[in-house]
PDB file of C-alpha atoms and ligand atoms in Angstrom:
ATOM      1  CA  UNK A1146     -36.125  39.539  -9.945  1.00 52.00           C
ATOM      2  CA  UNK A1147     -36.243  35.980 -11.160  1.00 75.00           C
ATOM      3  CA  UNK A1148     -36.117  33.322  -8.574  1.00 94.00           C
ATOM      4  CA  UNK A1149     -36.486  35.506  -5.690  1.00 95.00           C
ATOM      5  CA  UNK A1150     -38.655  33.496  -3.845  1.00 97.00           C
ATOM      6  CA  UNK A1151     -36.811  30.067  -4.505  1.00 98.00           C
ATOM      7  CA  UNK A1152     -33.647  32.184  -3.181  1.00 98.00           C
ATOM      8  CA  UNK A1153     -35.555  33.190  -0.007  1.00 98.00           C
ATOM      9  CA  UNK A1154     -36.608  29.706   0.654  1.00 98.00           C
ATOM     10  CA  UNK A1155     -33.093  28.260   0.329  1.00 98.00           C
ATOM     11  CA  UNK A1156     -31.828  31.301   2.715  1.00 98.00           C
ATOM     12  CA  UNK A1157     -33.966  30.229   5.480  1.00 98.00           C
ATOM     13  CA  UNK A1158     -33.214  26.777   4.836  1.00 98.00           C
ATOM     14  CA  UNK A1159     -29.677  27.462   5.134  1.00 98.00           C
ATOM     15  CA  UNK A1160     -30.162  29.504   8.097  1.00 97.00           C
ATOM     16  CA  UNK A1161     -31.893  26.481  10.087  1.00 97.00           C
ATOM     17  CA  UNK A1162     -29.433  24.198   9.088  1.00 97.00           C
ATOM     18  CA  UNK A1163     -26.090  22.853  10.928  1.00 96.00           C
ATOM     19  CA  UNK A1164     -25.366  19.944   8.843  1.00 98.00           C
ATOM     20  CA  UNK A1165     -25.321  21.025   4.952  1.00 98.00           C
ATOM     21  CA  UNK A1166     -23.497  18.829   2.639  1.00 98.00           C
ATOM     22  CA  UNK A1167     -22.883  20.161  -1.211  1.00 98.00           C
ATOM     23  CA  UNK A1168     -22.651  17.952  -4.053  1.00 98.00           C
ATOM     24  CA  UNK A1169     -21.171  19.609  -7.423  1.00 98.00           C
ATOM     25  CA  UNK A1170     -20.042  19.382 -10.722  1.00 97.00           C
ATOM     26  CA  UNK A1171     -18.221  21.221 -13.472  1.00 96.00           C
ATOM     27  CA  UNK A1172     -20.717  23.864 -13.787  1.00 97.00           C
ATOM     28  CA  UNK A1173     -20.028  25.114 -10.276  1.00 98.00           C
ATOM     29  CA  UNK A1174     -16.931  26.188 -12.013  1.00 98.00           C
ATOM     30  CA  UNK A1175     -18.316  27.720 -15.399  1.00 97.00           C
ATOM     31  CA  UNK A1176     -18.318  31.272 -13.742  1.00 97.00           C
ATOM     32  CA  UNK A1177     -14.527  30.777 -12.996  1.00 98.00           C
ATOM     33  CA  UNK A1178     -14.602  30.736 -16.996  1.00 96.00           C
ATOM     34  CA  UNK A1179     -13.360  26.764 -17.220  1.00 95.00           C
ATOM     35  CA  UNK A1180     -16.043  25.131 -19.497  1.00 91.00           C
ATOM     36  CA  UNK A1181     -18.294  22.340 -18.241  1.00 91.00           C
ATOM     37  CA  UNK A1182     -18.691  19.133 -20.520  1.00 86.00           C
ATOM     38  CA  UNK A1183     -22.441  19.181 -21.418  1.00 79.00           C
ATOM     39  CA  UNK A1184     -23.760  22.698 -21.728  1.00 75.00           C
ATOM     40  CA  UNK A1185     -24.044  24.213 -25.261  1.00 70.00           C
ATOM     41  CA  UNK A1186     -20.425  25.654 -25.300  1.00 70.00           C
ATOM     42  CA  UNK A1187     -19.333  22.589 -23.365  1.00 73.00           C
ATOM     43  CA  UNK A1188     -16.333  20.282 -24.389  1.00 73.00           C
ATOM     44  CA  UNK A1189     -18.933  17.603 -25.707  1.00 73.00           C
ATOM     45  CA  UNK A1190     -20.343  20.301 -28.481  1.00 72.00           C
ATOM     46  CA  UNK A1191     -16.902  20.868 -29.406  1.00 72.00           C
ATOM     47  CA  UNK A1192     -15.542  19.119 -32.284  1.00 69.00           C
ATOM     48  CA  UNK A1193     -12.794  16.910 -31.604  1.00 75.00           C
ATOM     49  CA  UNK A1194     -11.173  13.566 -33.845  1.00 83.00           C
ATOM     50  CA  UNK A1195     -12.550  11.382 -31.025  1.00 86.00           C
ATOM     51  CA  UNK A1196     -15.184  11.953 -28.495  1.00 85.00           C
ATOM     52  CA  UNK A1197     -13.637  13.641 -25.200  1.00 84.00           C
ATOM     53  CA  UNK A1198     -14.791  10.504 -23.307  1.00 86.00           C
ATOM     54  CA  UNK A1199     -12.861   8.667 -25.659  1.00 92.00           C
ATOM     55  CA  UNK A1200      -9.652  10.891 -25.234  1.00 93.00           C
ATOM     56  CA  UNK A1201      -9.620  10.999 -21.545  1.00 93.00           C
ATOM     57  CA  UNK A1202     -10.017   7.317 -21.164  1.00 96.00           C
ATOM     58  CA  UNK A1203      -7.421   5.079 -19.706  1.00 97.00           C
ATOM     59  CA  UNK A1204      -6.909   3.289 -22.753  1.00 97.00           C
ATOM     60  CA  UNK A1205      -6.371   6.437 -24.553  1.00 97.00           C
ATOM     61  CA  UNK A1206      -3.671   7.633 -22.326  1.00 97.00           C
ATOM     62  CA  UNK A1207      -1.835   4.584 -22.420  1.00 97.00           C
ATOM     63  CA  UNK A1208      -2.140   4.067 -26.027  1.00 97.00           C
ATOM     64  CA  UNK A1209      -1.833   7.562 -27.497  1.00 96.00           C
ATOM     65  CA  UNK A1210      -0.188   9.657 -24.500  1.00 97.00           C
ATOM     66  CA  UNK A1211       0.927  12.379 -27.121  1.00 95.00           C
ATOM     67  CA  UNK A1212      -2.620  13.246 -28.196  1.00 93.00           C
ATOM     68  CA  UNK A1213      -4.157  12.425 -24.877  1.00 96.00           C
ATOM     69  CA  UNK A1214      -2.019  15.552 -23.397  1.00 96.00           C
ATOM     70  CA  UNK A1215      -2.582  17.919 -26.073  1.00 94.00           C
ATOM     71  CA  UNK A1216      -6.139  17.611 -25.233  1.00 92.00           C
ATOM     72  CA  UNK A1217      -5.713  17.683 -21.590  1.00 95.00           C
ATOM     73  CA  UNK A1218      -3.186  20.939 -21.743  1.00 95.00           C
ATOM     74  CA  UNK A1219      -5.866  22.932 -24.139  1.00 90.00           C
ATOM     75  CA  UNK A1220      -8.882  21.674 -22.702  1.00 90.00           C
ATOM     76  CA  UNK A1221      -8.352  20.675 -19.178  1.00 93.00           C
ATOM     77  CA  UNK A1222      -5.920  23.003 -17.366  1.00 96.00           C
ATOM     78  CA  UNK A1223      -6.955  26.265 -16.300  1.00 96.00           C
ATOM     79  CA  UNK A1224      -3.747  27.045 -13.978  1.00 94.00           C
ATOM     80  CA  UNK A1225      -5.085  30.885 -13.997  1.00 96.00           C
ATOM     81  CA  UNK A1226      -8.496  30.225 -13.019  1.00 97.00           C
ATOM     82  CA  UNK A1227      -9.901  32.071  -9.855  1.00 98.00           C
ATOM     83  CA  UNK A1228     -12.877  30.845  -7.790  1.00 98.00           C
ATOM     84  CA  UNK A1229     -16.376  32.429  -8.058  1.00 98.00           C
ATOM     85  CA  UNK A1230     -18.866  33.203  -5.854  1.00 98.00           C
ATOM     86  CA  UNK A1231     -20.349  29.745  -5.607  1.00 98.00           C
ATOM     87  CA  UNK A1232     -17.031  28.556  -4.234  1.00 98.00           C
ATOM     88  CA  UNK A1233     -16.434  31.455  -1.858  1.00 98.00           C
ATOM     89  CA  UNK A1234     -20.494  31.229  -0.738  1.00 98.00           C
ATOM     90  CA  UNK A1235     -19.643  27.473   0.181  1.00 98.00           C
ATOM     91  CA  UNK A1236     -16.301  28.225   1.975  1.00 98.00           C
ATOM     92  CA  UNK A1237     -18.054  30.764   4.134  1.00 98.00           C
ATOM     93  CA  UNK A1238     -20.817  28.200   5.089  1.00 98.00           C
ATOM     94  CA  UNK A1239     -18.354  25.942   6.091  1.00 98.00           C
ATOM     95  CA  UNK A1240     -16.319  28.482   8.406  1.00 98.00           C
ATOM     96  CA  UNK A1241     -19.633  29.274  10.078  1.00 98.00           C
ATOM     97  CA  UNK A1242     -19.895  25.617  10.881  1.00 98.00           C
ATOM     98  CA  UNK A1243     -22.939  25.093   8.653  1.00 98.00           C
ATOM     99  CA  UNK A1244     -21.528  23.082   5.912  1.00 98.00           C
ATOM    100  CA  UNK A1245     -19.861  19.334   6.495  1.00 98.00           C
ATOM    101  CA  UNK A1246     -18.320  18.730   3.179  1.00 98.00           C
ATOM    102  CA  UNK A1247     -18.027  19.693   0.026  1.00 98.00           C
ATOM    103  CA  UNK A1248     -18.414  16.523  -2.539  1.00 98.00           C
ATOM    104  CA  UNK A1249     -16.995  17.677  -6.288  1.00 98.00           C
ATOM    105  CA  UNK A1250     -16.697  16.077  -9.205  1.00 97.00           C
ATOM    106  CA  UNK A1251     -14.258  18.926 -10.190  1.00 98.00           C
ATOM    107  CA  UNK A1252     -10.528  18.354 -10.483  1.00 98.00           C
ATOM    108  CA  UNK A1253      -9.767  22.120 -10.646  1.00 98.00           C
ATOM    109  CA  UNK A1254      -8.877  22.736  -6.835  1.00 98.00           C
ATOM    110  CA  UNK A1255     -11.215  26.023  -6.809  1.00 98.00           C
ATOM    111  CA  UNK A1256     -12.813  24.913  -3.743  1.00 98.00           C
ATOM    112  CA  UNK A1257      -9.674  24.995  -1.905  1.00 98.00           C
ATOM    113  CA  UNK A1258      -8.223  28.154  -3.430  1.00 98.00           C
ATOM    114  CA  UNK A1259     -11.676  29.816  -2.303  1.00 98.00           C
ATOM    115  CA  UNK A1260     -10.728  28.618   1.430  1.00 98.00           C
ATOM    116  CA  UNK A1261     -13.145  25.078   1.808  1.00 98.00           C
ATOM    117  CA  UNK A1262     -11.155  22.667   3.650  1.00 98.00           C
ATOM    118  CA  UNK A1263     -13.146  19.502   4.080  1.00 98.00           C
ATOM    119  CA  UNK A1264     -13.307  18.906   0.105  1.00 98.00           C
ATOM    120  CA  UNK A1265     -13.896  15.226  -1.303  1.00 98.00           C
ATOM    121  CA  UNK A1266     -12.335  15.177  -4.850  1.00 98.00           C
ATOM    122  CA  UNK A1267     -13.986  11.922  -6.488  1.00 97.00           C
ATOM    123  CA  UNK A1268     -12.494  12.637  -9.426  1.00 97.00           C
ATOM    124  CA  UNK A1269      -9.266  13.972  -8.241  1.00 98.00           C
ATOM    125  CA  UNK A1270      -7.120  16.973  -8.951  1.00 98.00           C
ATOM    126  CA  UNK A1271      -5.262  18.424 -11.811  1.00 98.00           C
ATOM    127  CA  UNK A1272      -2.969  20.008  -8.996  1.00 98.00           C
ATOM    128  CA  UNK A1273      -1.193  16.396  -7.992  1.00 98.00           C
ATOM    129  CA  UNK A1274       0.518  14.366 -10.549  1.00 98.00           C
ATOM    130  CA  UNK A1275       3.031  11.544 -10.293  1.00 98.00           C
ATOM    131  CA  UNK A1276       5.451   9.311 -12.375  1.00 98.00           C
ATOM    132  CA  UNK A1277       3.909   6.424 -13.638  1.00 98.00           C
ATOM    133  CA  UNK A1278       7.211   4.512 -13.142  1.00 98.00           C
ATOM    134  CA  UNK A1279       8.767   5.654  -9.860  1.00 98.00           C
ATOM    135  CA  UNK A1280       5.880   7.524  -8.243  1.00 98.00           C
ATOM    136  CA  UNK A1281       7.950  10.864  -8.069  1.00 98.00           C
ATOM    137  CA  UNK A1282       5.275  13.643  -7.357  1.00 98.00           C
ATOM    138  CA  UNK A1283       4.916  16.640  -9.568  1.00 98.00           C
ATOM    139  CA  UNK A1284       2.991  19.875  -9.379  1.00 98.00           C
ATOM    140  CA  UNK A1285       0.630  21.659 -11.764  1.00 97.00           C
ATOM    141  CA  UNK A1286       3.352  24.303 -12.850  1.00 97.00           C
ATOM    142  CA  UNK A1287       5.535  21.066 -13.324  1.00 97.00           C
ATOM    143  CA  UNK A1288       3.261  19.693 -16.002  1.00 97.00           C
ATOM    144  CA  UNK A1289       2.332  23.105 -17.371  1.00 97.00           C
ATOM    145  CA  UNK A1290       6.071  24.375 -17.851  1.00 96.00           C
ATOM    146  CA  UNK A1291       7.205  21.051 -19.106  1.00 96.00           C
ATOM    147  CA  UNK A1292       9.092  21.129 -22.675  1.00 94.00           C
ATOM    148  CA  UNK A1293       7.701  18.175 -24.221  1.00 96.00           C
ATOM    149  CA  UNK A1294       3.942  17.478 -24.904  1.00 96.00           C
ATOM    150  CA  UNK A1295       4.114  14.747 -22.592  1.00 98.00           C
ATOM    151  CA  UNK A1296       5.686  15.322 -19.405  1.00 98.00           C
ATOM    152  CA  UNK A1297       8.316  13.463 -18.092  1.00 98.00           C
ATOM    153  CA  UNK A1298       9.996  12.378 -14.980  1.00 98.00           C
ATOM    154  CA  UNK A1299      13.586  12.582 -14.245  1.00 97.00           C
ATOM    155  CA  UNK A1300      13.450   8.959 -14.234  1.00 98.00           C
ATOM    156  CA  UNK A1301      12.057   9.234 -17.986  1.00 97.00           C
ATOM    157  CA  UNK A1302       8.552   7.911 -16.786  1.00 98.00           C
ATOM    158  CA  UNK A1303       5.431   9.676 -18.132  1.00 98.00           C
ATOM    159  CA  UNK A1304       3.862  12.030 -15.591  1.00 98.00           C
ATOM    160  CA  UNK A1305       0.438  11.463 -15.143  1.00 98.00           C
ATOM    161  CA  UNK A1306      -2.205  13.489 -13.687  1.00 98.00           C
ATOM    162  CA  UNK A1307      -4.027  12.005 -10.409  1.00 98.00           C
ATOM    163  CA  UNK A1308      -7.437  12.485 -12.356  1.00 98.00           C
ATOM    164  CA  UNK A1309      -9.745   9.498 -12.410  1.00 97.00           C
ATOM    165  CA  UNK A1310     -10.179   8.923 -16.438  1.00 97.00           C
ATOM    166  CA  UNK A1311     -13.050   6.964 -17.897  1.00 95.00           C
ATOM    167  CA  UNK A1312     -12.384   3.186 -17.181  1.00 96.00           C
ATOM    168  CA  UNK A1313     -10.608   3.884 -14.004  1.00 97.00           C
ATOM    169  CA  UNK A1314     -11.937   3.197 -10.372  1.00 96.00           C
ATOM    170  CA  UNK A1315     -12.847   5.780  -8.007  1.00 96.00           C
ATOM    171  CA  UNK A1316     -11.023   5.582  -4.594  1.00 97.00           C
ATOM    172  CA  UNK A1317     -12.973   3.363  -2.055  1.00 97.00           C
ATOM    173  CA  UNK A1318     -12.158   5.315   0.834  1.00 97.00           C
ATOM    174  CA  UNK A1319     -13.388   8.692  -0.699  1.00 97.00           C
ATOM    175  CA  UNK A1320     -16.618   7.130  -1.932  1.00 97.00           C
ATOM    176  CA  UNK A1321     -17.459   5.629   1.326  1.00 97.00           C
ATOM    177  CA  UNK A1322     -16.744   9.009   3.082  1.00 98.00           C
ATOM    178  CA  UNK A1323     -18.841  10.769   0.693  1.00 98.00           C
ATOM    179  CA  UNK A1324     -21.735   8.404   1.354  1.00 97.00           C
ATOM    180  CA  UNK A1325     -21.513   8.795   4.984  1.00 98.00           C
ATOM    181  CA  UNK A1326     -21.748  12.511   4.804  1.00 98.00           C
ATOM    182  CA  UNK A1327     -24.682  12.618   2.274  1.00 98.00           C
ATOM    183  CA  UNK A1328     -26.571   9.958   4.324  1.00 98.00           C
ATOM    184  CA  UNK A1329     -26.301  11.969   7.630  1.00 98.00           C
ATOM    185  CA  UNK A1330     -26.720  15.222   6.255  1.00 98.00           C
ATOM    186  CA  UNK A1331     -29.731  17.388   6.972  1.00 98.00           C
ATOM    187  CA  UNK A1332     -29.817  19.557   3.894  1.00 98.00           C
ATOM    188  CA  UNK A1333     -28.019  18.481   0.584  1.00 98.00           C
ATOM    189  CA  UNK A1334     -27.208  21.003  -2.259  1.00 98.00           C
ATOM    190  CA  UNK A1335     -26.828  19.520  -5.385  1.00 98.00           C
ATOM    191  CA  UNK A1336     -25.402  22.206  -7.898  1.00 98.00           C
ATOM    192  CA  UNK A1337     -23.735  22.480 -11.554  1.00 98.00           C
ATOM    193  CA  UNK A1338     -23.864  18.924 -12.235  1.00 97.00           C
ATOM    194  CA  UNK A1339     -26.005  16.857 -15.110  1.00 94.00           C
ATOM    195  CA  UNK A1340     -25.976  13.989 -12.717  1.00 95.00           C
ATOM    196  CA  UNK A1341     -25.042  11.415 -15.577  1.00 93.00           C
ATOM    197  CA  UNK A1342     -21.457  10.419 -14.535  1.00 90.00           C
ATOM    198  CA  UNK A1343     -21.335   7.138 -12.560  1.00 90.00           C
ATOM    199  CA  UNK A1344     -20.831   5.973  -9.711  1.00 90.00           C
ATOM    200  CA  UNK A1345     -20.225   9.573  -8.346  1.00 90.00           C
ATOM    201  CA  UNK A1346     -23.983  10.727  -9.504  1.00 91.00           C
ATOM    202  CA  UNK A1347     -25.544   7.756  -7.684  1.00 93.00           C
ATOM    203  CA  UNK A1348     -24.345   9.113  -4.346  1.00 96.00           C
ATOM    204  CA  UNK A1349     -26.815  11.494  -3.816  1.00 95.00           C
ATOM    205  CA  UNK A1350     -29.647   8.874  -3.601  1.00 94.00           C
ATOM    206  CA  UNK A1351     -28.237   8.165  -0.286  1.00 97.00           C
ATOM    207  CA  UNK A1352     -29.719  11.289   0.805  1.00 97.00           C
ATOM    208  CA  UNK A1353     -32.249  10.674   3.221  1.00 96.00           C
ATOM    209  CA  UNK A1354     -33.784  14.073   4.328  1.00 97.00           C
ATOM    210  CA  UNK A1355     -36.291  16.555   3.090  1.00 97.00           C
ATOM    211  CA  UNK A1356     -34.151  19.353   2.357  1.00 98.00           C
ATOM    212  CA  UNK A1357     -32.816  18.446  -1.186  1.00 98.00           C
ATOM    213  CA  UNK A1358     -31.886  21.604  -3.159  1.00 98.00           C
ATOM    214  CA  UNK A1359     -30.946  21.449  -6.734  1.00 98.00           C
ATOM    215  CA  UNK A1360     -29.259  24.447  -8.284  1.00 98.00           C
ATOM    216  CA  UNK A1361     -28.859  23.967 -12.246  1.00 97.00           C
ATOM    217  CA  UNK A1362     -29.333  25.858 -15.065  1.00 96.00           C
ATOM    218  CA  UNK A1363     -30.888  22.808 -17.012  1.00 95.00           C
ATOM    219  CA  UNK A1364     -33.219  19.856 -15.882  1.00 95.00           C
ATOM    220  CA  UNK A1365     -31.735  16.911 -14.435  1.00 95.00           C
ATOM    221  CA  UNK A1366     -32.884  13.522 -13.396  1.00 93.00           C
ATOM    222  CA  UNK A1367     -33.438  14.648  -9.937  1.00 94.00           C
ATOM    223  CA  UNK A1368     -35.621  17.624 -10.413  1.00 96.00           C
ATOM    224  CA  UNK A1369     -38.685  15.557  -9.616  1.00 95.00           C
ATOM    225  CA  UNK A1370     -37.272  14.182  -6.440  1.00 95.00           C
ATOM    226  CA  UNK A1371     -35.919  17.661  -4.969  1.00 97.00           C
ATOM    227  CA  UNK A1372     -37.706  19.589  -2.253  1.00 98.00           C
ATOM    228  CA  UNK A1373     -36.572  22.955  -3.952  1.00 98.00           C
ATOM    229  CA  UNK A1374     -35.576  23.404  -7.641  1.00 98.00           C
ATOM    230  CA  UNK A1375     -33.587  26.529  -8.397  1.00 98.00           C
ATOM    231  CA  UNK A1376     -32.790  26.916 -12.140  1.00 97.00           C
ATOM    232  CA  UNK A1377     -30.343  29.711 -12.195  1.00 97.00           C
ATOM    233  CA  UNK A1378     -26.406  30.418 -12.320  1.00 98.00           C
ATOM    234  CA  UNK A1379     -24.916  28.975  -9.108  1.00 98.00           C
ATOM    235  CA  UNK A1380     -22.681  31.603  -8.344  1.00 98.00           C
ATOM    236  CA  UNK A1381     -25.530  34.167  -8.374  1.00 97.00           C
ATOM    237  CA  UNK A1382     -27.880  32.151  -6.401  1.00 98.00           C
ATOM    238  CA  UNK A1383     -25.534  31.065  -3.462  1.00 98.00           C
ATOM    239  CA  UNK A1384     -23.956  34.381  -3.216  1.00 98.00           C
ATOM    240  CA  UNK A1385     -27.361  35.992  -2.692  1.00 97.00           C
ATOM    241  CA  UNK A1386     -28.758  33.169  -0.261  1.00 98.00           C
ATOM    242  CA  UNK A1387     -25.422  32.840   1.665  1.00 98.00           C
ATOM    243  CA  UNK A1388     -24.814  37.069   1.557  1.00 97.00           C
ATOM    244  CA  UNK A1389     -27.653  38.494   0.635  1.00 87.00           C
TER     245      UNK A1389
HETATM  246  P1  LIG B 887     -21.405  18.421 -16.677  1.00 81.84           P
HETATM  247  O1  LIG B 887     -20.786  19.237 -17.877  1.00 81.84           O
HETATM  248  O2  LIG B 887     -21.982  17.008 -17.400  1.00 81.84           O
HETATM  249  O3  LIG B 887     -22.949  18.882 -16.439  1.00 81.84           O
HETATM  250  C1  LIG B 887     -22.561  20.264 -15.744  1.00 81.84           C
HETATM  251  C2  LIG B 887     -23.816  20.789 -15.613  1.00 81.84           C
HETATM  252  O4  LIG B 887     -23.971  22.194 -15.143  1.00 81.84           O
HETATM  253  C3  LIG B 887     -25.088  21.200 -17.040  1.00 81.84           C
HETATM  254  O5  LIG B 887     -26.283  20.457 -16.127  1.00 81.84           O
HETATM  255  C4  LIG B 887     -25.373  22.583 -16.929  1.00 81.84           C
HETATM  256  O6  LIG B 887     -26.574  23.042 -17.298  1.00 81.84           O
HETATM  257  C5  LIG B 887     -24.972  22.912 -15.397  1.00 81.84           C
HETATM  258  N1  LIG B 887     -24.384  24.513 -15.394  1.00 81.84           N
HETATM  259  C6  LIG B 887     -23.369  25.024 -16.195  1.00 81.84           C
HETATM  260  N2  LIG B 887     -23.098  26.279 -15.649  1.00 81.84           N
HETATM  261  C7  LIG B 887     -23.671  26.241 -14.394  1.00 81.84           C
HETATM  262  C8  LIG B 887     -23.972  27.344 -13.602  1.00 81.84           C
HETATM  263  N3  LIG B 887     -22.957  28.539 -13.747  1.00 81.84           N
HETATM  264  N4  LIG B 887     -24.811  27.436 -12.844  1.00 81.84           N
HETATM  265  C9  LIG B 887     -25.639  26.404 -12.655  1.00 81.84           C
HETATM  266  N5  LIG B 887     -25.663  25.242 -13.164  1.00 81.84           N
HETATM  267  C10 LIG B 887     -24.546  25.372 -14.484  1.00 81.84           C
HETATM  268  O7  LIG B 887     -20.796  18.272 -15.795  1.00 81.84           O
HETATM  269  P2  LIG B 887     -20.566  17.078 -14.321  1.00 81.84           P
HETATM  270  O8  LIG B 887     -22.007  16.417 -13.881  1.00 81.84           O
HETATM  271  O9  LIG B 887     -19.502  17.640 -13.386  1.00 81.84           O
HETATM  272  O10 LIG B 887     -19.864  15.789 -15.180  1.00 81.84           O
HETATM  273  C11 LIG B 887     -18.791  16.239 -15.869  1.00 81.84           C
HETATM  274  C12 LIG B 887     -17.656  15.380 -15.482  1.00 81.84           C
HETATM  275  O11 LIG B 887     -16.712  16.412 -16.080  1.00 81.84           O
HETATM  276  C13 LIG B 887     -17.014  15.306 -14.018  1.00 81.84           C
HETATM  277  O12 LIG B 887     -16.942  14.107 -13.858  1.00 81.84           O
HETATM  278  C14 LIG B 887     -15.920  16.213 -13.810  1.00 81.84           C
HETATM  279  O13 LIG B 887     -14.855  15.636 -13.322  1.00 81.84           O
HETATM  280  C15 LIG B 887     -15.651  16.699 -15.145  1.00 81.84           C
HETATM  281  N6  LIG B 887     -15.065  18.113 -15.579  1.00 81.84           N
HETATM  282  C16 LIG B 887     -14.753  18.938 -14.202  1.00 81.84           C
HETATM  283  C17 LIG B 887     -14.299  20.342 -14.539  1.00 81.84           C
HETATM  284  C18 LIG B 887     -13.785  20.928 -13.727  1.00 81.84           C
HETATM  285  O14 LIG B 887     -13.096  20.488 -12.720  1.00 81.84           O
HETATM  286  N7  LIG B 887     -14.057  22.214 -13.448  1.00 81.84           N
HETATM  287  C19 LIG B 887     -14.568  20.652 -15.843  1.00 81.84           C
HETATM  288  C20 LIG B 887     -15.261  19.944 -16.831  1.00 81.84           C
HETATM  289  C21 LIG B 887     -15.344  18.551 -16.732  1.00 81.84           C
END
């Protein structure tokens, strides 16, 4: 089987580690049928009137909320998505006391749905929403089921997803906790991310160990620095390494 040797090394390293940190992105959820941004069939290769980074920016949300929400509902909400083997394998490693934290750029909540408890969601979550006027909280279901394209609070304000849009700042406290986990990690597994979205991607530079594992279908800027590169599907790779 392809990648057998690399997966065997990963299995061995996992066995020997008690302080693993995982850093991931949209590629972790493609096996749950949520498209990523930069794969060939990802969002960036679909044609829209505006590029996705324009539509999911703060300015666009403020100026053209209706178009923002049309895109957001069509392309970013997957309320029926289920975790895949990657999410479950990581949850198992946490339960076994080996994995300290999942640091994710994803906004889909699937790590928690698979049972992971310590999940640092750098870009927020579609599961949490709040009214921009009065601050009232709303669920994903409230947004999905709202009768109008722009979801409205009982006070009339717009309900905004707690997702970090382009032009918005990342949470300082979360970033510093992520940095602490990464810099103290014995083993860092990076997976399913193109590592081009900053500042999140810059965090992996703080890893100081010698077991940097990269699991990604396509090449990334960190390949040359990784101790182990596994160019496979992350669900299959992690499942074989953790459960095999
Ligand atoms: P990206 O789309 O830029 O890159 C995804 C990477 O994952 C690509 O390099 C691709 O080759 C790889 N990949 C895809 N499927 C894979 C698989 N099954 N196994 C291994 N590798 C696989 O994603 P990014 O780096 O996370 O940056 C995009 C931004 O988009 C993030 O900020 C994130 O918030 C957001 N986003 C989130 C979701 C989600 O929550 N599921 C979905 C799309 C985009």
